[in-house]
Coordinates of C-alpha atoms and ligand atoms in Angstrom, one line a residue:
M1 CA 52.7 -3.8 -10.8
T2 CA 53.1 -4.3 -14.5
R3 CA 51.4 -7.3 -16.2
R4 CA 52.8 -8.6 -19.4
I5 CA 50.3 -10.4 -21.5
K6 CA 50.6 -12.1 -24.9
F7 CA 48.2 -11.2 -27.7
K8 CA 45.9 -14.0 -28.9
S9 CA 47.4 -15.6 -31.9
E10 CA 44.8 -14.3 -34.3
V11 CA 45.8 -10.7 -33.2
G12 CA 49.4 -11.5 -34.0
R13 CA 48.4 -12.6 -37.5
L14 CA 46.4 -9.4 -38.0
L15 CA 49.2 -7.2 -36.7
E16 CA 51.6 -8.8 -39.2
I17 CA 49.2 -8.0 -42.1
V18 CA 48.4 -4.5 -40.9
I19 CA 52.0 -3.6 -40.4
H20 CA 53.2 -4.9 -43.8
S21 CA 50.5 -4.8 -46.4
L22 CA 48.2 -1.9 -45.8
Y23 CA 50.6 0.9 -46.6
K24 CA 48.2 2.6 -49.0
H25 CA 45.4 2.9 -46.6
R26 CA 47.4 4.1 -43.6
E27 CA 45.3 7.2 -42.9
I28 CA 42.3 5.2 -41.9
F29 CA 43.8 4.6 -38.5
L30 CA 42.4 7.9 -37.4
R31 CA 38.9 7.1 -38.7
E32 CA 39.0 3.8 -36.7
L33 CA 40.1 5.6 -33.5
I34 CA 37.5 8.3 -33.8
S35 CA 34.9 5.7 -34.6
N36 CA 35.9 3.8 -31.4
S37 CA 35.6 7.1 -29.4
V38 CA 32.1 7.7 -30.9
D39 CA 31.1 4.2 -29.9
A40 CA 32.4 4.9 -26.4
L41 CA 30.5 8.2 -26.2
N42 CA 27.3 6.6 -27.5
K43 CA 27.5 3.8 -24.9
L44 CA 28.0 6.4 -22.2
K45 CA 25.0 8.5 -23.4
F46 CA 23.0 5.3 -23.3
K47 CA 23.9 4.6 -19.7
E48 CA 23.0 8.1 -18.8
L49 CA 19.6 7.8 -20.3
Q50 CA 19.0 4.6 -18.5
G51 CA 19.8 6.5 -15.3
E52 CA 23.0 4.6 -14.3
D53 CA 25.4 6.1 -11.9
I54 CA 28.3 7.6 -13.7
V55 CA 31.6 9.2 -12.7
D56 CA 32.5 12.7 -13.8
K57 CA 28.9 13.4 -14.7
D58 CA 29.5 16.9 -15.9
L59 CA 32.3 16.2 -18.3
E60 CA 31.5 17.4 -21.8
H61 CA 31.0 14.7 -24.4
R62 CA 33.8 15.3 -26.8
I63 CA 36.8 14.0 -28.8
D64 CA 40.2 15.7 -28.7
I65 CA 43.0 15.1 -31.1
K66 CA 46.3 16.3 -29.9
V67 CA 49.3 16.5 -32.3
N68 CA 52.6 17.0 -30.7
Q69 CA 55.4 17.8 -33.1
S70 CA 58.3 17.7 -30.6
E71 CA 57.2 14.4 -29.1
N72 CA 56.3 12.8 -32.4
T73 CA 52.9 11.8 -31.1
I74 CA 49.2 11.9 -31.9
E75 CA 46.7 11.4 -29.2
V76 CA 43.0 10.7 -29.5
V77 CA 41.1 11.4 -26.3
D78 CA 37.4 10.9 -25.5
T79 CA 35.2 11.3 -22.5
G80 CA 33.3 8.1 -23.3
I81 CA 32.5 5.0 -21.4
G82 CA 36.1 4.0 -20.7
M83 CA 37.4 0.5 -19.8
T84 CA 38.3 -1.3 -16.6
E85 CA 41.4 -3.4 -16.4
D86 CA 39.5 -6.6 -17.3
E87 CA 37.8 -4.9 -20.2
I88 CA 41.0 -3.4 -21.7
I89 CA 42.7 -6.8 -21.6
E90 CA 39.8 -8.5 -23.3
N91 CA 39.1 -5.7 -25.8
L92 CA 42.6 -4.9 -26.9
G93 CA 44.1 -8.4 -26.7
T94 CA 41.7 -10.3 -28.8
I95 CA 39.7 -9.7 -32.0
A96 CA 36.4 -8.2 -30.7
H97 CA 35.2 -6.9 -33.9
S98 CA 33.5 -9.3 -36.3
G99 CA 34.4 -7.0 -39.2
T100 CA 38.1 -7.4 -38.4
R101 CA 37.7 -11.2 -38.5
K102 CA 36.0 -10.9 -41.9
F103 CA 38.8 -8.7 -43.0
L104 CA 41.3 -11.4 -42.2
E105 CA 39.3 -13.9 -44.3
L106 CA 39.0 -11.4 -47.1
L107 CA 42.8 -11.0 -47.3
E108 CA 43.2 -14.7 -47.6
K109 CA 41.1 -14.7 -50.8
K110 CA 42.5 -11.4 -51.9
D111 CA 42.9 -12.4 -55.5
N112 CA 39.3 -12.3 -56.4
V113 CA 38.3 -9.3 -54.3
K114 CA 38.2 -5.7 -55.3
E115 CA 40.6 -3.4 -53.5
E116 CA 38.0 -0.8 -52.6
L117 CA 36.0 -3.4 -50.6
I118 CA 38.8 -3.5 -48.0
G119 CA 37.6 -0.2 -46.7
Q120 CA 34.2 -1.6 -46.0
F121 CA 35.5 -3.8 -43.1
G122 CA 37.7 -1.7 -41.1
V123 CA 40.5 -3.2 -39.1
G124 CA 39.6 -1.4 -35.9
F125 CA 42.0 -0.4 -33.2
Y126 CA 44.9 -2.5 -34.4
S127 CA 45.2 -0.3 -37.5
V128 CA 47.2 2.2 -35.4
F129 CA 50.2 -0.1 -35.8
M130 CA 50.3 0.9 -39.5
V131 CA 51.7 4.2 -38.2
A132 CA 52.8 3.6 -34.6
E133 CA 56.0 2.2 -33.2
K134 CA 54.4 2.3 -29.8
V135 CA 50.9 2.9 -28.5
E136 CA 49.8 3.8 -25.0
V137 CA 46.1 3.6 -24.0
I138 CA 45.0 5.2 -20.7
S139 CA 41.4 4.5 -19.8
K140 CA 39.1 5.2 -16.9
S141 CA 35.7 3.4 -16.8
F142 CA 32.4 5.2 -16.1
R143 CA 31.9 2.9 -13.1
K144 CA 32.4 4.3 -9.7
D145 CA 35.6 3.1 -8.0
A146 CA 37.3 1.6 -11.1
P147 CA 40.9 2.9 -11.2
A148 CA 42.5 4.2 -14.3
V149 CA 44.5 1.6 -16.3
K150 CA 47.3 1.9 -18.8
W151 CA 47.8 -0.5 -21.8
A152 CA 50.9 -0.3 -23.9
S153 CA 52.3 -2.2 -26.8
E154 CA 54.8 -2.0 -29.7
G155 CA 52.5 -4.2 -31.8
K156 CA 54.7 -7.2 -31.4
E157 CA 54.0 -10.3 -29.3
R158 CA 52.9 -8.7 -26.1
F159 CA 51.2 -5.8 -24.4
T160 CA 51.5 -4.5 -20.8
V161 CA 48.9 -3.4 -18.4
D162 CA 49.3 -1.2 -15.3
I163 CA 46.9 0.2 -12.7
L164 CA 47.4 3.9 -12.4
E165 CA 47.3 5.9 -9.1
G166 CA 46.2 9.5 -9.0
N167 CA 43.6 11.6 -10.6
Y168 CA 42.3 10.7 -14.0
K169 CA 39.0 11.7 -15.7
R170 CA 36.6 9.3 -17.2
G171 CA 37.3 8.2 -20.8
T172 CA 40.0 6.9 -23.0
S173 CA 43.2 8.3 -24.5
V174 CA 45.1 6.6 -27.2
K175 CA 48.6 7.9 -27.6
I176 CA 50.5 7.0 -30.8
Y177 CA 54.3 7.3 -31.0
L178 CA 54.7 7.7 -34.8
K179 CA 57.1 5.6 -36.8
E180 CA 59.9 7.3 -38.6
D181 CA 58.1 7.0 -42.0
A182 CA 54.8 8.3 -40.7
K183 CA 55.7 11.8 -39.8
E184 CA 53.4 13.2 -42.4
F185 CA 50.6 12.7 -39.8
L186 CA 52.2 15.4 -37.6
S187 CA 50.8 18.0 -39.9
E188 CA 47.6 19.6 -38.5
S189 CA 46.2 20.3 -41.9
R190 CA 46.7 16.7 -42.9
I191 CA 44.9 15.5 -39.8
E192 CA 42.1 18.0 -40.4
A193 CA 41.6 16.8 -44.0
I194 CA 41.5 13.2 -42.8
I195 CA 38.8 14.0 -40.2
D196 CA 36.8 16.0 -42.7
R197 CA 36.9 13.1 -45.0
Y198 CA 36.0 10.2 -42.7
S199 CA 34.4 11.7 -39.6
R200 CA 32.4 14.6 -40.7
F201 CA 29.1 13.4 -39.5
V202 CA 30.3 12.3 -36.0
P203 CA 27.6 13.4 -33.6
Y204 CA 30.1 14.8 -31.0
P205 CA 32.4 17.9 -31.2
I206 CA 36.0 17.2 -32.3
Y207 CA 38.8 19.5 -31.2
L208 CA 42.2 19.5 -32.8
N209 CA 44.9 20.9 -30.5
G210 CA 42.1 22.7 -28.6
R211 CA 40.4 24.2 -31.7
K212 CA 36.9 23.1 -32.4
L213 CA 36.5 21.7 -35.9
K214 CA 33.6 22.4 -38.3
Q215 CA 31.1 19.5 -38.3
V216 CA 27.9 18.6 -40.0
K217 CA 24.7 17.8 -38.2
P218 CA 23.5 14.2 -38.7
L219 CA 22.1 14.4 -42.2
W220 CA 19.0 12.4 -41.5
L221 CA 17.7 15.0 -39.1
E222 CA 17.9 17.8 -41.7
N223 CA 15.1 18.7 -43.9
P224 CA 15.5 16.9 -47.3
R225 CA 14.7 20.2 -49.0
D226 CA 18.0 21.6 -47.8
L227 CA 20.1 18.7 -49.0
K228 CA 21.9 17.9 -52.3
K229 CA 22.7 14.7 -54.0
E230 CA 26.4 15.1 -53.0
D231 CA 25.4 15.4 -49.3
Y232 CA 23.7 12.0 -49.5
E233 CA 26.6 10.5 -51.4
E234 CA 29.1 11.8 -48.8
F235 CA 27.1 10.4 -46.0
Y236 CA 26.9 7.0 -47.7
K237 CA 30.7 6.9 -48.0
Y238 CA 30.9 7.8 -44.3
L239 CA 28.4 5.1 -43.3
T240 CA 29.9 2.3 -45.4
K241 CA 33.5 3.4 -44.9
S242 CA 34.0 3.2 -48.6
E243 CA 34.6 5.3 -51.6
L244 CA 31.6 4.0 -53.4
K245 CA 28.5 5.9 -54.3
P246 CA 25.1 4.5 -53.7
L247 CA 22.9 3.5 -56.6
N248 CA 20.0 5.5 -55.1
Y249 CA 18.5 6.7 -51.9
L250 CA 15.3 7.7 -50.1
H251 CA 15.0 10.2 -47.3
I252 CA 11.9 9.7 -45.1
Y253 CA 11.2 12.7 -42.9
S254 CA 7.9 12.5 -41.0
D255 CA 6.4 12.9 -37.5
A256 CA 3.2 10.9 -38.0
P257 CA 1.9 8.3 -37.6
V258 CA 5.2 7.5 -36.1
D259 CA 8.3 9.7 -35.7
L260 CA 10.6 8.6 -38.4
K261 CA 13.7 10.3 -39.8
S262 CA 15.5 7.9 -42.1
I263 CA 17.8 7.7 -45.1
I264 CA 17.7 4.4 -46.9
Y265 CA 20.3 3.6 -49.5
I266 CA 20.5 1.1 -52.3
P267 CA 24.1 0.1 -52.6
P268 CA 25.9 0.1 -56.0
F269 CA 26.1 -3.7 -56.0
S270 CA 25.5 -6.7 -53.9
L271 CA 28.4 -7.8 -51.8
V272 CA 26.9 -11.2 -51.5
K273 CA 27.9 -11.7 -55.1
F274 CA 31.5 -11.7 -54.0
G275 CA 30.7 -14.3 -51.4
L276 CA 31.0 -11.7 -48.7
E277 CA 28.6 -10.8 -45.9
D278 CA 27.7 -7.2 -45.7
D279 CA 28.7 -5.4 -42.5
T280 CA 26.8 -2.2 -42.8
G281 CA 23.1 -2.6 -42.5
I282 CA 20.5 -0.2 -41.1
R283 CA 21.5 1.7 -37.9
L284 CA 18.7 2.4 -35.4
Y285 CA 18.9 5.7 -33.4
N286 CA 16.8 7.5 -31.0
R287 CA 17.5 11.2 -31.3
R288 CA 21.1 10.5 -32.5
V289 CA 21.8 7.9 -29.9
L290 CA 22.7 4.7 -31.5
I291 CA 20.5 1.9 -30.3
A292 CA 21.5 -0.9 -32.6
E293 CA 24.1 -1.2 -35.3
K294 CA 22.8 -3.6 -37.9
T295 CA 19.1 -3.8 -37.4
E296 CA 17.6 -6.5 -39.5
E297 CA 14.2 -6.0 -38.0
L298 CA 13.5 -2.7 -39.7
V299 CA 12.9 -4.1 -43.2
P300 CA 11.5 -7.4 -44.4
D301 CA 14.1 -10.0 -45.0
Y302 CA 14.1 -9.8 -48.7
L303 CA 15.2 -6.1 -48.5
R304 CA 18.2 -7.0 -46.4
F305 CA 20.5 -5.4 -49.0
L306 CA 19.5 -1.9 -47.9
K307 CA 21.7 0.3 -45.9
G308 CA 21.2 3.5 -44.0
V309 CA 19.9 5.0 -40.7
V310 CA 16.6 5.1 -39.0
D311 CA 16.0 7.6 -36.2
S312 CA 12.8 7.6 -34.1
E313 CA 11.9 9.3 -30.8
D314 CA 9.3 6.7 -30.3
I315 CA 11.7 3.8 -29.9
Q316 CA 12.6 2.6 -26.4
L317 CA 16.2 3.3 -25.4
N318 CA 16.6 0.1 -23.5
I319 CA 15.1 -2.2 -26.2
S320 CA 17.0 -5.4 -26.4
R321 CA 18.0 -7.7 -29.2
E322 CA 15.4 -10.2 -28.0
T323 CA 12.4 -7.9 -27.8
I324 CA 13.2 -5.7 -30.8
Q325 CA 11.5 -8.2 -33.2
N326 CA 8.1 -7.9 -31.7
D327 CA 8.3 -4.4 -30.5
P328 CA 5.1 -2.5 -31.7
V329 CA 7.1 0.6 -32.6
V330 CA 9.6 -1.3 -34.6
L331 CA 6.9 -3.1 -36.4
K332 CA 5.2 0.2 -37.2
L333 CA 8.5 1.6 -38.5
K334 CA 9.1 -1.5 -40.6
K335 CA 5.7 -1.1 -42.2
T336 CA 6.2 2.5 -43.0
I337 CA 9.7 2.0 -44.3
T338 CA 8.7 -0.9 -46.5
S339 CA 5.7 0.9 -48.1
R340 CA 7.7 4.1 -48.6
F341 CA 10.5 2.2 -50.2
I342 CA 8.3 0.3 -52.6
K343 CA 6.6 3.5 -53.5
H344 CA 10.0 5.0 -54.1
L345 CA 10.9 2.1 -56.5
K346 CA 7.7 2.6 -58.4
D347 CA 8.5 6.3 -58.8
L348 CA 12.0 5.5 -59.9
L349 CA 10.7 3.0 -62.5
K350 CA 8.5 5.7 -63.9
K351 CA 10.9 8.6 -63.8
D352 CA 14.4 7.2 -64.2
R353 CA 14.3 3.9 -66.1
A354 CA 18.0 3.7 -66.6
N355 CA 18.7 3.9 -62.9
Y356 CA 15.9 1.5 -62.1
S357 CA 17.2 -1.0 -64.6
L358 CA 20.6 -0.9 -62.9
F359 CA 18.9 -1.5 -59.6
F360 CA 16.8 -4.3 -61.0
D361 CA 19.8 -6.1 -62.6
E362 CA 21.6 -6.1 -59.3
F363 CA 18.7 -6.5 -56.8
G364 CA 15.7 -7.8 -58.8
V365 CA 16.4 -11.2 -57.5
Y366 CA 15.6 -10.0 -54.0
L367 CA 12.2 -8.6 -55.1
K368 CA 11.5 -12.0 -56.6
E369 CA 12.4 -13.6 -53.3
G370 CA 9.7 -11.4 -51.7
I371 CA 7.2 -12.7 -54.1
V372 CA 8.1 -16.4 -53.8
K373 CA 8.0 -16.1 -50.0
D374 CA 4.5 -14.6 -50.3
Y375 CA 5.1 -11.4 -48.4
P376 CA 1.9 -9.3 -48.1
E377 CA 3.2 -6.7 -50.6
K378 CA 3.7 -9.4 -53.2
Q379 CA 1.3 -7.8 -55.8
D380 CA 3.2 -4.5 -55.5
L381 CA 6.5 -6.3 -56.0
A382 CA 5.0 -7.9 -59.1
E383 CA 4.6 -4.4 -60.6
L384 CA 8.3 -3.8 -60.1
L385 CA 9.5 -6.8 -62.1
L386 CA 11.2 -6.4 -65.5
F387 CA 11.1 -9.1 -68.1
E388 CA 12.7 -9.7 -71.5
Y389 CA 10.1 -10.2 -74.2
T390 CA 10.0 -11.1 -77.9
D391 CA 9.3 -7.7 -79.5
G392 CA 12.0 -5.6 -78.1
E393 CA 15.5 -5.3 -76.7
D394 CA 14.6 -3.5 -73.5
K395 CA 12.9 -5.2 -70.6
I396 CA 9.3 -4.5 -69.8
T397 CA 7.0 -4.6 -66.8
L398 CA 3.9 -6.7 -66.6
S399 CA 1.7 -3.6 -67.0
E400 CA 3.6 -2.6 -70.1
Y401 CA 3.2 -6.1 -71.5
L402 CA -0.6 -5.8 -71.1
E403 CA -0.6 -2.5 -72.9
K404 CA 1.1 -4.1 -75.9
T405 CA -1.2 -7.1 -76.4
D406 CA -4.8 -7.5 -77.6
Y407 CA -5.2 -10.6 -75.5
K408 CA -5.8 -8.7 -72.2
D409 CA -6.6 -11.8 -70.2
S410 CA -3.4 -13.6 -70.9
I411 CA 0.3 -13.0 -70.2
F412 CA 2.1 -15.5 -72.5
Y413 CA 5.6 -16.7 -71.5
I414 CA 8.2 -19.1 -72.6
V415 CA 11.1 -20.5 -70.6
G416 CA 14.5 -21.4 -71.9
E417 CA 18.2 -21.2 -71.4
D418 CA 19.1 -18.3 -73.6
R419 CA 17.3 -15.7 -75.6
K420 CA 18.8 -16.5 -79.0
T421 CA 17.6 -20.1 -78.9
I422 CA 14.2 -19.2 -77.6
E423 CA 13.7 -16.6 -80.3
K424 CA 13.9 -19.3 -83.0
S425 CA 11.6 -21.6 -81.2
P426 CA 8.7 -23.0 -83.2
Y427 CA 6.3 -22.3 -80.3
L428 CA 6.6 -18.6 -81.0
E429 CA 5.7 -18.9 -84.7
Q430 CA 2.0 -18.1 -84.2
F431 CA 2.8 -15.3 -81.8
Y432 CA 5.1 -13.7 -84.3
K433 CA 2.5 -14.1 -87.0
K434 CA -0.2 -12.3 -85.0
G435 CA 2.1 -9.8 -83.4
V436 CA 1.4 -10.9 -79.8
P437 CA 4.4 -10.4 -77.4
V438 CA 5.7 -13.2 -75.3
L439 CA 7.8 -12.9 -72.1
I440 CA 11.1 -14.7 -72.3
L441 CA 12.1 -16.2 -69.0
T442 CA 15.7 -17.3 -68.8
Q443 CA 15.9 -18.2 -65.1
V444 CA 14.0 -21.1 -63.7
L445 CA 13.2 -19.1 -60.7
D446 CA 11.1 -16.8 -62.8
E447 CA 8.6 -19.5 -63.5
T448 CA 8.1 -20.0 -59.8
V449 CA 7.8 -16.2 -59.4
L450 CA 4.9 -16.1 -61.9
E451 CA 3.2 -19.0 -60.1
H452 CA 3.3 -17.1 -56.8
I453 CA 1.9 -13.9 -58.4
G454 CA -1.0 -16.1 -59.5
K455 CA -2.9 -13.4 -61.5
F456 CA -1.8 -10.0 -62.6
K457 CA -4.6 -7.4 -63.1
D458 CA -7.0 -10.2 -64.1
A459 CA -4.6 -11.6 -66.6
E460 CA -3.5 -15.2 -66.3
F461 CA 0.1 -16.4 -67.0
K462 CA 0.2 -18.9 -69.8
L463 CA 3.2 -21.0 -70.6
I464 CA 3.1 -21.3 -74.5
T465 CA 4.8 -24.7 -74.6
R466 CA 1.7 -26.3 -73.0
E467 CA -0.9 -28.2 -75.0
D468 CA -3.9 -26.0 -74.0
V469 CA -2.2 -22.7 -74.8
S470 CA -2.7 -21.5 -78.3
L471 CA -4.0 -18.4 -80.0
E472 CA -6.1 -20.5 -82.4
N473 CA -9.5 -21.9 -81.7
K474 CA -8.8 -25.6 -81.5
K475 CA -12.3 -27.0 -82.2
E476 CA -12.5 -25.5 -85.7
E477 CA -9.2 -27.0 -86.7
D478 CA -10.3 -30.4 -85.5
K479 CA -12.7 -30.7 -88.3
S480 CA -10.0 -30.5 -91.0
I481 CA -8.4 -33.7 -89.8
E482 CA -8.6 -36.3 -92.5
E483 CA -8.9 -40.1 -92.1
S484 CA -5.3 -40.6 -93.2
D485 CA -4.1 -38.1 -90.6
R486 CA -6.0 -40.0 -88.0
R487 CA -4.4 -43.3 -89.0
F488 CA -0.9 -41.7 -89.1
L489 CA -1.3 -40.3 -85.6
E490 CA -2.5 -43.7 -84.3
K491 CA 0.6 -45.3 -85.8
V492 CA 2.9 -42.6 -84.3
K493 CA 1.4 -43.1 -80.9
E494 CA 1.8 -46.8 -81.1
V495 CA 5.5 -46.6 -82.1
L496 CA 6.4 -43.9 -79.6
K497 CA 4.2 -45.0 -76.7
D498 CA 7.1 -45.1 -74.3
R499 CA 8.2 -41.5 -75.1
I500 CA 5.1 -39.4 -75.7
H501 CA 1.8 -38.9 -74.1
D502 CA -0.1 -38.2 -77.3
A503 CA 0.3 -37.2 -81.0
I504 CA -2.0 -34.5 -82.4
V505 CA -2.4 -32.0 -85.2
S506 CA -1.0 -28.7 -84.3
T507 CA -2.7 -25.3 -84.4
R508 CA 0.3 -23.4 -83.2
L509 CA 3.0 -24.2 -85.9
V510 CA 3.5 -22.0 -88.9
K511 CA 7.0 -22.7 -90.3
S512 CA 8.1 -25.8 -88.4
P513 CA 7.0 -29.4 -89.2
Y514 CA 6.5 -30.6 -85.6
C515 CA 7.2 -29.8 -81.9
L516 CA 6.7 -31.2 -78.4
V517 CA 4.3 -29.5 -75.9
S518 CA 3.8 -30.1 -72.2
Q519 CA 0.6 -31.5 -70.8
K520 CA -2.0 -29.1 -69.3
N521 CA -0.7 -28.6 -65.8
A522 CA 2.9 -29.7 -66.2
P523 CA 5.7 -27.3 -65.4
S524 CA 8.0 -26.2 -68.2
S525 CA 10.7 -28.6 -69.4
Q526 CA 13.4 -26.4 -67.8
M527 CA 11.6 -26.6 -64.4
E528 CA 11.2 -30.4 -64.7
R529 CA 14.9 -30.8 -65.5
M530 CA 15.8 -28.8 -62.4
M531 CA 13.5 -30.9 -60.3
N532 CA 15.0 -34.0 -61.8
A533 CA 18.5 -32.7 -61.0
L534 CA 17.5 -32.1 -57.4
N535 CA 15.7 -35.3 -57.0
K536 CA 16.6 -38.2 -59.2
F537 CA 13.3 -40.0 -58.5
Y538 CA 11.4 -37.1 -60.0
V539 CA 10.0 -38.4 -63.3
P540 CA 9.4 -35.7 -65.9
S541 CA 5.9 -35.9 -67.5
K542 CA 5.5 -37.2 -71.0
K543 CA 5.0 -34.7 -73.8
I544 CA 2.6 -34.3 -76.7
L545 CA 4.0 -34.4 -80.2
E546 CA 2.3 -31.9 -82.5
F547 CA 2.4 -32.0 -86.3
N548 CA 2.0 -29.2 -88.7
T549 CA -0.2 -30.8 -91.4
S550 CA 0.5 -28.2 -94.0
H551 CA 4.3 -28.7 -93.9
P552 CA 5.9 -30.7 -96.8
V553 CA 7.8 -32.8 -94.4
Y554 CA 4.6 -33.9 -92.8
K555 CA 3.1 -35.1 -96.1
N556 CA 6.1 -37.2 -97.0
L557 CA 6.4 -38.6 -93.5
K558 CA 2.7 -39.6 -93.4
D559 CA 3.0 -41.3 -96.8
F560 CA 6.1 -43.2 -95.6
V561 CA 4.6 -44.3 -92.3
L562 CA 1.3 -45.4 -93.8
N563 CA 2.8 -47.2 -96.9
S564 CA 6.2 -48.6 -96.1
E565 CA 6.7 -52.1 -94.7
D566 CA 10.0 -51.3 -93.1
E567 CA 8.9 -51.2 -89.5
K568 CA 12.5 -50.8 -88.2
L569 CA 13.1 -47.7 -90.3
K570 CA 9.7 -46.2 -89.2
E571 CA 10.7 -46.6 -85.6
T572 CA 14.1 -45.0 -86.1
L573 CA 12.7 -42.2 -88.0
L574 CA 9.9 -41.3 -85.6
N575 CA 12.2 -41.5 -82.6
S576 CA 14.6 -39.2 -84.4
I577 CA 11.8 -36.8 -84.8
V578 CA 11.2 -36.7 -81.1
D579 CA 15.0 -36.2 -80.6
T580 CA 14.9 -33.3 -82.9
A581 CA 11.9 -31.8 -81.2
E582 CA 13.7 -32.1 -77.9
L583 CA 16.7 -30.4 -79.3
T584 CA 14.4 -27.5 -80.4
E585 CA 13.5 -27.1 -76.8
G586 CA 17.1 -27.1 -75.9
F587 CA 17.6 -30.5 -74.3
L588 CA 18.2 -34.0 -75.6
S589 CA 17.1 -36.6 -73.1
D590 CA 19.0 -39.7 -74.4
I591 CA 22.1 -38.7 -76.3
P592 CA 23.6 -42.2 -76.9
H593 CA 20.5 -43.6 -78.5
A594 CA 19.8 -40.4 -80.5
V595 CA 23.3 -40.6 -82.0
E596 CA 22.7 -44.3 -82.9
R597 CA 19.5 -43.3 -84.6
Y598 CA 21.1 -40.5 -86.6
N599 CA 23.9 -42.8 -87.7
E600 CA 21.5 -45.4 -88.8
L601 CA 19.6 -42.9 -90.9
I602 CA 22.8 -41.7 -92.5
E603 CA 23.7 -45.2 -93.4
R604 CA 20.3 -45.8 -95.0
L605 CA 20.6 -42.6 -96.9
V606 CA 24.0 -43.6 -98.3
E607 CA 22.7 -47.0 -99.3
L608 CA 19.9 -45.4 -101.1
E609 CA 22.3 -43.2 -103.0
K610 CA 24.3 -46.3 -104.1
K611 CA 21.3 -48.0 -105.6
Ligands
ADP1 P1 35.5 -2.5 -32.7 O1 35.2 -2.5 -34.1 O2 34.6 -3.4 -31.9 O3 35.6 -1.1 -32.1 P2 38.3 -2.4 -32.1 O4 39.4 -3.4 -32.4 O5 38.4 -1.1 -32.8 O6 37.0 -3.1 -32.6 O7 38.1 -2.2 -30.6 C1 37.9 -3.3 -29.7 C2 37.2 -2.9 -28.5 O8 37.9 -2.1 -27.7 C3 35.9 -2.2 -28.8 O9 34.8 -3.0 -29.1 C4 35.7 -1.4 -27.4 O10 35.0 -2.3 -26.5 C5 37.1 -1.2 -27.0 N1 37.5 0.2 -27.3 C6 38.3 0.6 -28.3 N2 38.5 1.9 -28.2 C7 37.8 2.4 -27.2 C8 37.5 3.6 -26.6 N3 38.0 4.8 -27.1 N4 36.7 3.7 -25.5 C9 36.2 2.6 -24.9 N5 36.4 1.4 -25.4 C10 37.2 1.2 -26.5

């Protein structure tokens, strides 16, 4: 008896899209079907290894493609796990595959998404309707006593399901009746080219009209010495179902202390940037049998952008999602992969700086995450960071920084919004004068990263906008303060007591007349502003106002403050100085009052001119 069943509405929507808008990518239907067959064979192999009872035990594990010119059909047949009636209704009537679901979401925001990303998701079984006017699936489950079942549909609202009598062998056959405009796929050479392109690494033999096609052994099991860069790139494309090349890769091939054959890829860019989750992760195999598809447990969380395969004979076949995390073999694999990968990055940094820089620009933020979350390999990660600095255009590592400075116990840094503003900052004057490099941090996160590193090779990180950080010896300078300076500073403190913590003579300024510095243990102004943005009750700490006593502005200002009787003007002028010092740092805390003060000063100036 034939059952007529309606597709779930989401499938209907998908079919619409597949049939109408994916014309350019039509050939991928074959990749999707072969990939389903591989999955089915993997699942079967898995059952076998677990000792389950299986029908047609001696059937060869294989995939057959049959092209029939006179019938206008293509058939993809496998001897995999098969489906029962219930399974076929569930699997081919709803959207099972999370990638397909994402694909739907992706198409909705298509405008801001790159075309080539589409290939990364795959549309699964339903992609056959790009080329088919009708599809018939015949499947027989590996389970004893399950009858064969036939599913058929024209990709419209419904599909039909029939139980079949008679003799069928285990596995699934998908028969496609080609549309009028899809006859190109009746060409054997065309089909062979598509298989070669997308399914070359499939771990089961593929036959085309009875002829066995040439295939490549799973790459990770081959000796790295026998492989070329192109081989790795091809495999990456196969793995990610895309046309993109990886940024870099690492092939681990070892038997001890744990059996591990693995290829780890750094993708060309981070998908997360496009607001998308990444579907390909790291696949776990035991001797080519797929154990888990996207195995997050094989690398620490901060390396989640990596893709590739991991194969180990030591892994249990029946490991479950729940136990995988604490499995001793998995933990051992994770440790080895992590340390090998970090070592690989260190080598890359040394040997191919251009490639490393590309990596760092794209994924450096993940390494920083590893540091901030205090992973045990944090000090190794610190060696992999690149920073902008005052003396050069290129970025440098912390070790390179230490090679460039005479102050081996300090790594000086400054935080700001953009490099151009920072470069003109008065805080840097003494460093320029003495030729001491300073790291330029333009991301607030970087400051936290340095805090978490703590110390790097005995050197301490020093924020140069803090009161206690200076290249000069403060005590000597103290002596040169005159009585009039002392009185001036007292007056400044009195007038500005609500805005500043202290007023002192500077040892850091060379060209600028004054600046604000942070108190000893205070975070940078940028950090404080961020904290204030996150929590409006956070009160930024008061700054210290420093004066350059050898600057002409200072002398005039001092004379005026000590000798004039116009208290109102003194207050405006000194407050304006704090405003200007804030601006030098890149942020004005109270714009309306600052503007009032400037206007008042302009008015006074104009009056003066008139007199
Ligand atoms: P998926 O990405 O999960 O394969 P598909 O839409 O391609 O999504 O297929 C849906 C489901 O149908 C699969 O997850 C699988 O359970 C089942 N299926 C598809 N093709 C086969 C096959 N050749 N053999 C057994 N089951 C299959």
